[in-house]
Coordinates of C-alpha atoms in Angstrom, one line a residue:
M15 CA -14.9 -2.0 -7.4
K16 CA -16.0 -5.5 -7.5
P17 CA -17.5 -8.2 -5.3
N18 CA -15.1 -9.3 -2.9
N19 CA -15.3 -12.8 -4.3
I20 CA -13.6 -11.9 -7.2
K21 CA -10.6 -10.1 -5.4
R22 CA -10.5 -13.9 -3.3
N23 CA -10.4 -15.7 -6.3
I24 CA -7.3 -14.8 -7.6
T25 CA -5.3 -13.7 -4.5
V26 CA -3.1 -16.5 -2.2
L27 CA -5.2 -18.4 0.4
A28 CA -3.7 -21.1 2.1
V29 CA -0.7 -21.4 0.3
T30 CA 0.8 -18.1 2.2
T31 CA 1.0 -20.5 5.6
V32 CA 2.7 -23.2 2.9
I33 CA 5.3 -21.3 0.7
G34 CA 8.8 -21.0 2.6
T35 CA 6.9 -21.9 6.1
A36 CA 9.8 -24.7 8.0
A37 CA 8.3 -27.7 9.4
I38 CA 6.1 -26.7 12.6
V39 CA 5.6 -29.9 14.9
A40 CA 2.7 -30.7 17.2
C41 CA 3.0 -29.8 20.7
N42 CA 2.2 -33.5 21.9
K43 CA 3.8 -36.8 22.9
K44 CA 4.8 -37.2 19.4
L45 CA 7.1 -34.5 18.3
D46 CA 7.5 -35.7 14.7
V47 CA 4.0 -35.3 14.2
T48 CA 3.1 -32.2 11.5
D49 CA 1.1 -29.4 13.1
Q50 CA -2.1 -29.6 10.9
N51 CA -2.5 -25.9 11.0
N52 CA 0.6 -24.8 10.1
P53 CA 1.5 -27.3 7.1
T54 CA 4.9 -27.5 5.2
V55 CA 5.4 -27.6 1.5
Q56 CA 6.0 -31.4 2.0
S57 CA 2.9 -32.1 3.8
Y58 CA 0.9 -29.5 1.7
F59 CA 0.0 -30.1 -1.9
K60 CA -2.0 -33.4 -2.0
T61 CA -5.1 -32.3 -3.4
A62 CA -6.5 -30.6 -6.4
T63 CA -7.5 -27.6 -3.9
E64 CA -4.5 -27.6 -2.3
L65 CA -2.8 -27.1 -5.9
Q66 CA -5.0 -24.5 -7.2
N67 CA -4.0 -22.6 -3.7
G68 CA -0.8 -23.2 -4.9
V69 CA -1.5 -21.0 -8.2
N70 CA -3.3 -18.4 -6.2
G71 CA 0.2 -17.7 -4.9
I72 CA 1.3 -17.1 -8.1
Y73 CA -1.4 -14.3 -9.3
S74 CA -0.9 -12.7 -5.8
I75 CA 2.6 -12.0 -6.6
L76 CA 1.7 -11.1 -10.4
R77 CA -0.4 -7.9 -9.1
A78 CA 1.3 -7.1 -6.4
G79 CA 4.0 -4.1 -6.2
N80 CA 6.5 -5.5 -7.4
L81 CA 5.2 -6.2 -10.7
V82 CA 1.3 -4.9 -12.5
G83 CA 0.0 -3.2 -9.0
R84 CA 3.0 -0.8 -9.5
E85 CA 6.7 -1.3 -10.8
W86 CA 6.0 -3.2 -14.0
F87 CA 4.6 -0.6 -15.9
F88 CA 6.9 1.8 -15.2
T89 CA 9.5 -0.8 -16.5
H90 CA 7.4 -0.7 -19.9
D91 CA 6.4 2.6 -20.2
M92 CA 9.3 4.6 -19.3
R93 CA 11.5 2.3 -21.8
G94 CA 9.1 3.3 -24.8
A95 CA 8.6 6.2 -26.4
E96 CA 5.0 7.0 -25.7
T97 CA 5.7 8.8 -22.1
A98 CA 7.4 11.5 -20.3
A99 CA 8.0 12.6 -17.0
G100 CA 5.4 14.9 -15.4
G101 CA 8.0 17.1 -13.5
S102 CA 10.5 17.0 -11.0
Q103 CA 8.2 15.0 -8.8
L104 CA 9.2 11.9 -10.9
E105 CA 11.0 9.7 -8.8
A106 CA 14.6 9.7 -9.7
P107 CA 14.4 5.3 -10.3
R108 CA 11.8 6.4 -12.6
A109 CA 13.0 9.0 -14.3
E110 CA 16.2 7.1 -15.1
L111 CA 14.5 4.7 -17.2
L112 CA 13.5 7.1 -19.2
K113 CA 17.4 8.0 -20.3
Q114 CA 18.5 6.2 -23.5
A115 CA 21.7 4.9 -21.3
S116 CA 21.9 2.0 -19.1
P117 CA 20.2 2.2 -16.0
S118 CA 22.0 1.8 -12.7
A119 CA 21.9 -2.0 -11.5
S120 CA 21.0 -1.0 -8.1
N121 CA 17.7 0.9 -9.6
T122 CA 14.7 0.2 -7.2
V123 CA 12.4 -0.1 -10.4
I124 CA 14.2 -2.7 -12.0
T125 CA 15.4 -5.0 -8.9
S126 CA 11.3 -4.7 -7.9
V127 CA 10.3 -6.3 -11.6
W128 CA 13.1 -8.9 -11.0
S129 CA 12.6 -10.0 -7.9
G130 CA 8.6 -10.3 -8.6
C131 CA 9.1 -12.5 -11.8
Y132 CA 11.8 -15.0 -10.0
Q133 CA 8.7 -14.9 -6.9
M134 CA 6.3 -16.1 -9.6
I135 CA 8.5 -18.4 -11.3
N136 CA 9.4 -20.4 -8.0
R137 CA 6.2 -20.7 -6.9
A138 CA 5.0 -21.9 -10.6
N139 CA 8.0 -24.2 -10.2
L140 CA 6.4 -25.7 -6.8
V141 CA 2.7 -26.3 -8.4
I142 CA 4.3 -28.3 -11.4
A143 CA 6.6 -30.1 -9.1
K144 CA 3.8 -31.3 -6.8
A145 CA 1.4 -32.0 -9.5
P146 CA 1.9 -35.3 -10.1
D147 CA 1.1 -36.3 -6.5
V148 CA -2.4 -35.0 -6.9
T149 CA -4.6 -37.5 -7.6
D150 CA -8.0 -36.8 -6.6
D151 CA -9.3 -34.5 -9.1
V152 CA -7.1 -34.6 -12.4
A153 CA -8.8 -32.5 -14.6
S154 CA -8.8 -29.8 -11.9
R155 CA -5.1 -30.8 -11.5
D156 CA -4.1 -30.4 -14.8
I157 CA -5.8 -26.7 -15.3
S158 CA -3.6 -25.8 -12.2
V159 CA -0.6 -27.0 -14.2
G160 CA -1.5 -25.2 -17.3
E161 CA -2.4 -22.1 -15.2
A162 CA 1.2 -21.8 -13.8
E163 CA 3.1 -22.9 -17.1
F164 CA 1.2 -19.8 -18.5
L165 CA 2.6 -17.8 -15.3
R166 CA 5.8 -19.3 -15.6
A167 CA 6.1 -18.4 -19.2
W168 CA 4.7 -14.8 -18.4
A169 CA 7.3 -14.3 -15.8
Y170 CA 10.1 -15.5 -18.2
F171 CA 8.9 -13.5 -21.3
E172 CA 9.1 -10.1 -19.2
L173 CA 12.6 -11.2 -18.2
V174 CA 13.7 -11.9 -21.1
T175 CA 12.6 -9.2 -23.2
M176 CA 14.2 -6.8 -20.5
W177 CA 17.6 -8.8 -19.5
G178 CA 18.1 -11.2 -22.0
D179 CA 20.4 -13.8 -21.1
V180 CA 18.9 -14.9 -17.5
P181 CA 19.6 -17.2 -14.9
M182 CA 16.6 -20.2 -15.7
Y183 CA 14.9 -22.2 -12.9
T184 CA 12.4 -25.6 -13.7
E185 CA 12.6 -26.6 -10.2
P186 CA 12.0 -25.5 -6.9
I187 CA 14.6 -23.8 -4.9
A188 CA 15.3 -26.0 -2.0
T189 CA 18.2 -24.6 0.0
P190 CA 19.3 -20.8 -0.1
S191 CA 22.4 -21.9 -2.3
D192 CA 20.3 -23.1 -5.3
Y193 CA 21.8 -20.6 -7.8
K194 CA 22.1 -20.8 -11.3
G195 CA 23.8 -18.9 -13.9
K196 CA 22.7 -17.2 -16.9
S197 CA 21.0 -19.4 -19.6
A198 CA 21.1 -18.0 -23.2
A199 CA 18.1 -16.0 -24.4
A200 CA 17.5 -18.8 -26.9
D201 CA 17.0 -21.6 -24.5
I202 CA 14.9 -19.0 -22.0
Y203 CA 12.3 -18.7 -25.5
S204 CA 12.4 -22.4 -25.6
L205 CA 11.0 -22.8 -22.1
I206 CA 8.3 -20.3 -22.8
I207 CA 7.3 -21.5 -26.0
S208 CA 6.8 -25.1 -24.9
D209 CA 5.3 -24.0 -21.5
L210 CA 2.7 -22.2 -23.5
T211 CA 2.4 -25.1 -25.7
D212 CA 1.6 -27.2 -22.7
A213 CA -0.9 -24.9 -21.2
A214 CA -3.3 -24.2 -24.7
A215 CA -3.6 -27.8 -24.5
K216 CA -4.2 -27.7 -20.6
L217 CA -6.8 -25.0 -20.0
P218 CA -10.2 -24.3 -20.8
D219 CA -11.6 -22.1 -23.3
A220 CA -12.9 -20.2 -20.2
Q221 CA -12.9 -20.4 -16.3
S222 CA -15.6 -20.5 -13.8
Q223 CA -13.3 -17.5 -12.2
P224 CA -13.0 -14.4 -14.1
G225 CA -9.0 -13.6 -14.6
R226 CA -7.9 -16.9 -14.2
A227 CA -5.7 -17.9 -17.6
T228 CA -7.5 -19.6 -20.5
K229 CA -6.3 -21.5 -23.5
G230 CA -6.8 -18.2 -25.5
A231 CA -4.7 -16.2 -23.3
A232 CA -2.2 -18.7 -23.8
Y233 CA -2.5 -19.2 -27.6
A234 CA -2.5 -14.7 -27.8
M235 CA 0.9 -15.1 -25.7
L236 CA 2.6 -17.7 -28.0
G237 CA 1.7 -16.0 -30.9
K238 CA 3.3 -13.1 -28.9
V239 CA 6.5 -14.8 -27.8
Q240 CA 7.0 -16.4 -31.4
M241 CA 6.6 -13.0 -33.1
Q242 CA 9.6 -11.3 -30.6
K243 CA 11.8 -14.3 -31.4
G244 CA 10.9 -13.8 -34.9
D245 CA 9.1 -16.4 -35.9
Y246 CA 5.9 -14.9 -37.7
A247 CA 5.0 -17.8 -39.5
A248 CA 4.6 -19.7 -35.7
A249 CA 3.2 -16.7 -34.1
K250 CA 0.6 -16.3 -37.2
E251 CA -0.5 -20.3 -36.6
A252 CA -0.9 -19.8 -33.1
L253 CA -3.1 -16.2 -33.1
L254 CA -5.5 -18.1 -35.8
K255 CA -6.2 -20.5 -33.6
I256 CA -8.4 -17.9 -31.5
Y257 CA -9.4 -15.7 -34.2
G258 CA -13.1 -14.9 -34.3
K259 CA -13.1 -15.8 -30.6
Y260 CA -13.2 -12.5 -29.3
S261 CA -14.9 -9.7 -30.3
L262 CA -14.0 -5.3 -29.6
V263 CA -16.2 -3.5 -27.4
P264 CA -16.5 0.2 -27.2
F265 CA -12.7 1.6 -26.5
L266 CA -13.1 3.0 -23.2
H267 CA -15.2 -0.3 -22.0
N268 CA -11.3 -2.1 -21.7
F269 CA -10.4 0.7 -19.1
D270 CA -13.3 1.9 -17.1
G271 CA -13.9 -0.9 -14.8
D272 CA -17.1 -1.8 -12.8
V273 CA -17.0 1.6 -11.3
K274 CA -18.5 3.0 -8.2
L275 CA -18.0 6.0 -6.7
G276 CA -20.1 8.0 -4.4
G277 CA -23.0 5.2 -4.2
N278 CA -23.6 5.3 -7.7
Q279 CA -22.5 3.1 -10.2
I280 CA -21.6 4.3 -13.6
A281 CA -20.3 1.4 -15.5
T282 CA -20.6 -2.4 -15.2
G283 CA -19.9 -5.2 -16.8
N284 CA -16.6 -3.9 -18.5
E285 CA -13.9 -6.0 -17.1
Y286 CA -13.8 -9.5 -18.2
N287 CA -15.4 -8.3 -21.8
A288 CA -15.5 -9.7 -24.8
E289 CA -12.0 -8.0 -25.9
S290 CA -10.8 -9.1 -23.0
V291 CA -7.9 -12.2 -23.4
F292 CA -6.1 -12.0 -20.3
E293 CA -6.5 -8.9 -17.2
V294 CA -5.1 -8.7 -13.4
A295 CA -7.7 -8.2 -11.6
F296 CA -7.6 -5.4 -8.7
V297 CA -10.3 -3.8 -6.2
D298 CA -10.5 -0.8 -4.8
K299 CA -11.4 -0.8 -1.1
G300 CA -10.7 2.9 -0.2
D301 CA -8.3 4.9 0.6
N302 CA -5.0 4.2 1.8
N303 CA -5.4 0.6 0.7
F304 CA -2.2 -0.2 -1.7
N305 CA -0.3 -3.3 -0.2
W306 CA 3.1 -1.5 0.4
G307 CA 4.8 -4.9 1.5
Y308 CA 4.4 -5.5 -2.5
T309 CA 3.7 -9.3 -2.1
G310 CA -0.1 -9.2 -2.5
E311 CA 0.2 -12.3 0.2
G312 CA -3.4 -13.4 2.3
P313 CA -7.2 -13.6 1.3
T314 CA -7.3 -9.6 3.2
A315 CA -4.5 -8.2 1.8
N316 CA -5.1 -5.1 -0.2
A317 CA -5.2 -5.4 -4.0
S318 CA -5.3 -2.1 -5.6
T319 CA -3.1 -0.6 -8.3
M320 CA -1.2 2.7 -8.0
R321 CA -1.4 3.0 -12.1
S322 CA -4.9 5.8 -11.8
Q323 CA -2.4 7.8 -9.1
E324 CA 1.1 7.5 -10.9
Y325 CA -0.5 8.5 -13.9
G326 CA -3.5 11.1 -12.8
I327 CA -3.5 14.6 -12.0
V328 CA -2.6 14.6 -8.5
W329 CA 0.7 13.0 -8.6
G330 CA 1.3 13.7 -12.2
N331 CA 4.6 11.3 -12.0
V332 CA 4.1 10.3 -15.7
V333 CA 2.3 12.3 -19.1
P334 CA 2.1 11.4 -22.4
S335 CA 5.1 12.0 -24.9
D336 CA 5.0 14.4 -27.7
A337 CA 5.6 11.6 -29.9
V338 CA 2.4 9.9 -29.2
L339 CA 0.4 12.8 -29.3
D340 CA 1.4 14.2 -32.7
E341 CA 1.0 10.1 -33.8
F342 CA -3.0 10.2 -34.0
E343 CA -4.6 11.3 -37.0
P344 CA -6.8 14.8 -36.4
N345 CA -10.5 13.2 -36.4
D346 CA -9.3 10.1 -34.7
P347 CA -11.7 9.6 -31.6
R348 CA -9.5 7.7 -29.5
Y349 CA -7.2 10.5 -28.8
K350 CA -9.8 11.9 -26.5
Y351 CA -10.3 8.3 -25.3
T352 CA -7.2 7.8 -24.3
F353 CA -5.9 11.7 -22.8
F354 CA -7.2 14.0 -20.7
E355 CA -6.3 17.7 -21.4
S356 CA -6.7 21.1 -19.6
G357 CA -10.0 22.5 -21.1
D358 CA -11.8 19.1 -20.8
M359 CA -15.2 18.4 -18.7
I360 CA -13.9 16.1 -15.4
E361 CA -15.9 12.9 -16.6
T362 CA -15.7 9.1 -15.5
M363 CA -14.5 6.8 -18.1
A364 CA -18.6 6.1 -18.6
G365 CA -19.0 9.4 -19.8
T366 CA -20.9 10.7 -16.9
Q367 CA -20.2 15.1 -17.1
T368 CA -19.4 16.2 -13.5
G369 CA -19.5 19.6 -14.3
T370 CA -15.9 19.9 -13.4
Q371 CA -13.6 21.5 -15.9
L372 CA -9.5 20.7 -16.2
T373 CA -7.7 23.8 -16.0
E374 CA -3.6 24.4 -16.2
S375 CA -3.4 25.6 -12.8
G376 CA -5.3 22.5 -11.4
M377 CA -3.3 19.8 -13.0
N378 CA 0.2 19.0 -11.3
V379 CA 1.9 18.2 -14.4
A380 CA 4.3 19.3 -17.2
Q381 CA 3.1 20.9 -20.5
S382 CA 3.3 18.3 -23.4
T383 CA 3.0 19.7 -26.9
R384 CA 0.9 18.2 -29.9
N385 CA 1.1 19.6 -33.2
G386 CA 3.0 22.9 -32.0
V387 CA 0.0 23.7 -29.1
K388 CA 1.4 23.4 -25.2
K389 CA -1.0 21.9 -22.7
K390 CA -1.2 20.1 -19.7
R391 CA -2.2 16.6 -20.7
V392 CA -2.3 13.1 -18.8
Y393 CA -3.3 9.7 -19.7
R394 CA -7.4 8.7 -19.4
K395 CA -6.6 5.1 -20.2
Y396 CA -6.8 3.6 -16.6
S397 CA -8.1 7.1 -15.0
I398 CA -10.7 7.8 -12.4
L399 CA -10.5 11.7 -12.0
D400 CA -13.6 11.7 -10.1
W401 CA -11.4 12.2 -6.9
T402 CA -9.1 14.6 -7.6
A403 CA -9.5 16.1 -5.1
D404 CA -8.3 13.5 -2.6
G405 CA -4.1 13.6 -2.0
F406 CA -4.0 9.5 -2.3
H407 CA -6.6 6.7 -3.9
P408 CA -5.1 3.7 -4.8
D409 CA -7.9 2.6 -7.5
G410 CA -9.3 -1.6 -8.3
L411 CA -9.6 -1.0 -12.7
N412 CA -8.1 -4.5 -14.2
Q413 CA -5.2 -4.5 -16.0
R414 CA -5.3 -5.5 -19.1
I415 CA -2.4 -7.8 -20.3
I416 CA -3.5 -8.9 -23.7
R417 CA -6.9 -7.8 -25.3
Y418 CA -8.4 -8.6 -28.5
A419 CA -7.4 -5.7 -30.9
D420 CA -3.8 -6.6 -30.0
V421 CA -3.9 -9.7 -31.5
L422 CA -5.4 -8.7 -34.7
L423 CA -2.9 -6.1 -35.0
M424 CA -0.1 -9.0 -34.1
L425 CA -1.9 -10.9 -36.8
A426 CA -1.4 -7.8 -39.3
E427 CA 2.5 -7.9 -38.5
C428 CA 2.5 -11.5 -39.0
E429 CA 0.9 -10.7 -42.6
A430 CA 3.4 -8.1 -43.5
E431 CA 6.5 -9.6 -42.9
A432 CA 5.2 -12.7 -44.9
G433 CA 4.6 -10.4 -48.0
T434 CA 0.7 -10.3 -48.2
P435 CA -0.1 -6.4 -47.6
A436 CA -4.2 -6.6 -48.3
N437 CA -4.3 -9.4 -45.4
A438 CA -2.9 -7.2 -42.9
A439 CA -5.1 -4.1 -44.1
K440 CA -7.6 -6.5 -43.4
Y441 CA -6.9 -6.5 -39.9
I442 CA -5.8 -2.8 -39.3
N443 CA -9.1 -2.0 -40.3
E444 CA -11.0 -4.0 -38.1
V445 CA -9.5 -2.6 -35.3
R446 CA -10.1 0.9 -36.9
A447 CA -13.8 -0.1 -37.4
R448 CA -13.9 -1.2 -33.7
P449 CA -17.2 0.3 -32.1
G450 CA -16.8 4.0 -31.2
V451 CA -14.1 4.5 -33.2
N452 CA -15.3 4.1 -37.0
M453 CA -11.8 5.6 -38.7
P454 CA -11.4 5.1 -42.6
P455 CA -9.5 1.9 -43.7
V456 CA -6.2 2.1 -44.5
T457 CA -5.0 0.5 -48.0
V458 CA -2.1 -0.3 -48.2
A459 CA 0.5 -2.1 -51.2
T460 CA 3.7 -3.4 -50.2
K461 CA 5.5 -4.6 -46.9
N462 CA 6.9 -1.7 -46.1
Q463 CA 3.5 0.1 -46.2
A464 CA 2.1 -2.4 -44.5
I465 CA 4.7 -2.7 -41.6
A466 CA 4.1 1.7 -41.2
A467 CA 0.6 1.4 -41.1
V468 CA 0.9 -1.7 -38.5
M469 CA 3.4 0.8 -36.5
H470 CA 0.9 3.3 -36.6
E471 CA -2.2 1.7 -35.8
R472 CA -0.3 -0.2 -32.7
T473 CA 0.9 3.3 -31.0
V474 CA -2.8 5.0 -31.6
E475 CA -4.7 1.7 -30.4
L476 CA -2.0 0.4 -27.8
C477 CA -0.5 3.5 -26.5
G478 CA 0.2 3.5 -22.7
E479 CA -0.8 -0.3 -22.5
E480 CA 3.2 -1.5 -21.9
V481 CA 3.8 -2.8 -25.1
N482 CA 5.7 0.1 -27.0
N483 CA 9.0 -0.8 -25.6
I484 CA 8.7 -4.8 -26.6
D485 CA 7.4 -3.4 -30.0
I486 CA 10.7 -1.2 -30.5
L487 CA 13.0 -4.0 -29.7
R488 CA 11.3 -5.7 -31.7
W489 CA 11.5 -3.5 -35.3
R490 CA 15.1 -1.9 -34.3
A491 CA 16.1 -5.8 -34.7
K492 CA 14.4 -6.2 -37.7
G493 CA 16.1 -2.8 -39.1
Y494 CA 12.7 -1.0 -39.3
Y495 CA 14.6 2.1 -38.0
P496 CA 15.3 4.6 -39.6
S497 CA 14.2 2.9 -43.2
I498 CA 10.7 2.9 -42.3
R499 CA 10.8 5.2 -39.5
P500 CA 12.8 7.3 -37.3
D501 CA 14.3 5.5 -34.0
P502 CA 12.1 6.7 -31.6
K503 CA 14.7 5.8 -28.9
P504 CA 17.9 6.3 -30.5
G505 CA 21.0 5.1 -29.0
Q506 CA 19.2 3.3 -26.1
V507 CA 20.6 0.1 -24.6
E508 CA 18.7 -3.5 -25.4
F509 CA 18.6 -4.6 -21.9
F510 CA 19.0 -3.4 -18.3
P511 CA 21.7 -4.6 -16.2
I512 CA 21.3 -7.6 -13.8
P513 CA 20.1 -6.0 -10.5
A514 CA 23.4 -5.5 -8.3
S515 CA 21.0 -7.1 -5.6
E516 CA 21.6 -10.6 -7.7
T517 CA 24.9 -10.1 -8.6
A518 CA 26.1 -9.9 -4.9
A519 CA 23.9 -12.9 -3.6
N520 CA 24.6 -15.3 -7.1
P521 CA 28.3 -15.9 -7.7
L522 CA 27.4 -17.3 -11.3
V523 CA 26.1 -14.3 -12.6
K524 CA 29.1 -12.2 -12.1

């Protein structure tokens, strides 16, 4: 779906022979000489290039199966209010996350995400710790540090928003017993904010290799974090630093990628587009190419995602909730851009008709209800439906982590919280007027009206993009349920339990 060099740009390279590799001595008379073909943590990371290889190893974990490649989107979407089980085929650990009650500490999905985040953190800590010894290219070294700080901050934000108080590591693990007890969530937030502030100072506006963190990504993430923390003034300050530096593109261009099917190029230039602030790269190399090892290691490792497979017609594990379907205004074109339903023609995300109609019998999903009408529906976002006859096909659509529409709606929420509803409406209406949407502008006169408008717009614009559960936690903490809207997940526990695998191994988190 994209050239192999793009994949190689953000996958682990030489670092896979470094992290966790014991010292291997050369087979010669000087037995204390390290084999240069098998470097160790101590012998590696001497140059800016080697340090960047270490950063590539962090990206590798980010897009692997433990995180964005598969389990990460389940932890978010199942906990939010925008998805439902596609049927009995939804596996038990994922179905468990749909419930309001706390999932089991042995739940394999939350265990995977916990492990993936700490793998990212340990690799980031190694890069940050080794950076002072690199002097051959200081400018490149500092960018690598900025990327490591950004990625560490992202991982800790995932942990603190899903688990609350968690162990905080800022140095690489040296021995199997280097355990940490839980740090207060406030301390985790302080580290995240410090990391993102420094990353924003170190990172460039643009990177020569697409898919790497930039100054804009750091500021957008900083705004998101400050808003979740409750500091809307600081969030607004960070977000305004990138206001106007990105632009909105036609809605579907955020989800159709650079698609090549059946030898025909049907969509190009949509990944890394003008709206993308930060995205995770994936590559389609054909059927059966998902990395079930879950670590994403190696420059030739499979680097696809399971998102389309899980949410699509063949497996049909996840479908849109009735609530999210009812949220759309009758004339909002984003409804058809976001969902496919029985009766629709199968088409590529680029809009090319293939002449096949979706039918109730041909969709392996449970029905959902919109405005009293029962039909079978699936998410169209991040979906490739041209291969519905295939039983298994991981895909290479890049995953947007932050896009500019999210930034605008975060600014709208900041203005609503500041008591300037007209300014909030201005940002909302920028999103509603985006190319191909052109919805009529909203008018709000009070803070509560502005908050309600933000809630609506974030749902119809960003549904199924792994932001809703974080929004719910923030709005619930602000007391907006049920004063402004009904609680979409009443009685839901606030945090996941720490995985049993962690409590069994780490005596400090009992």
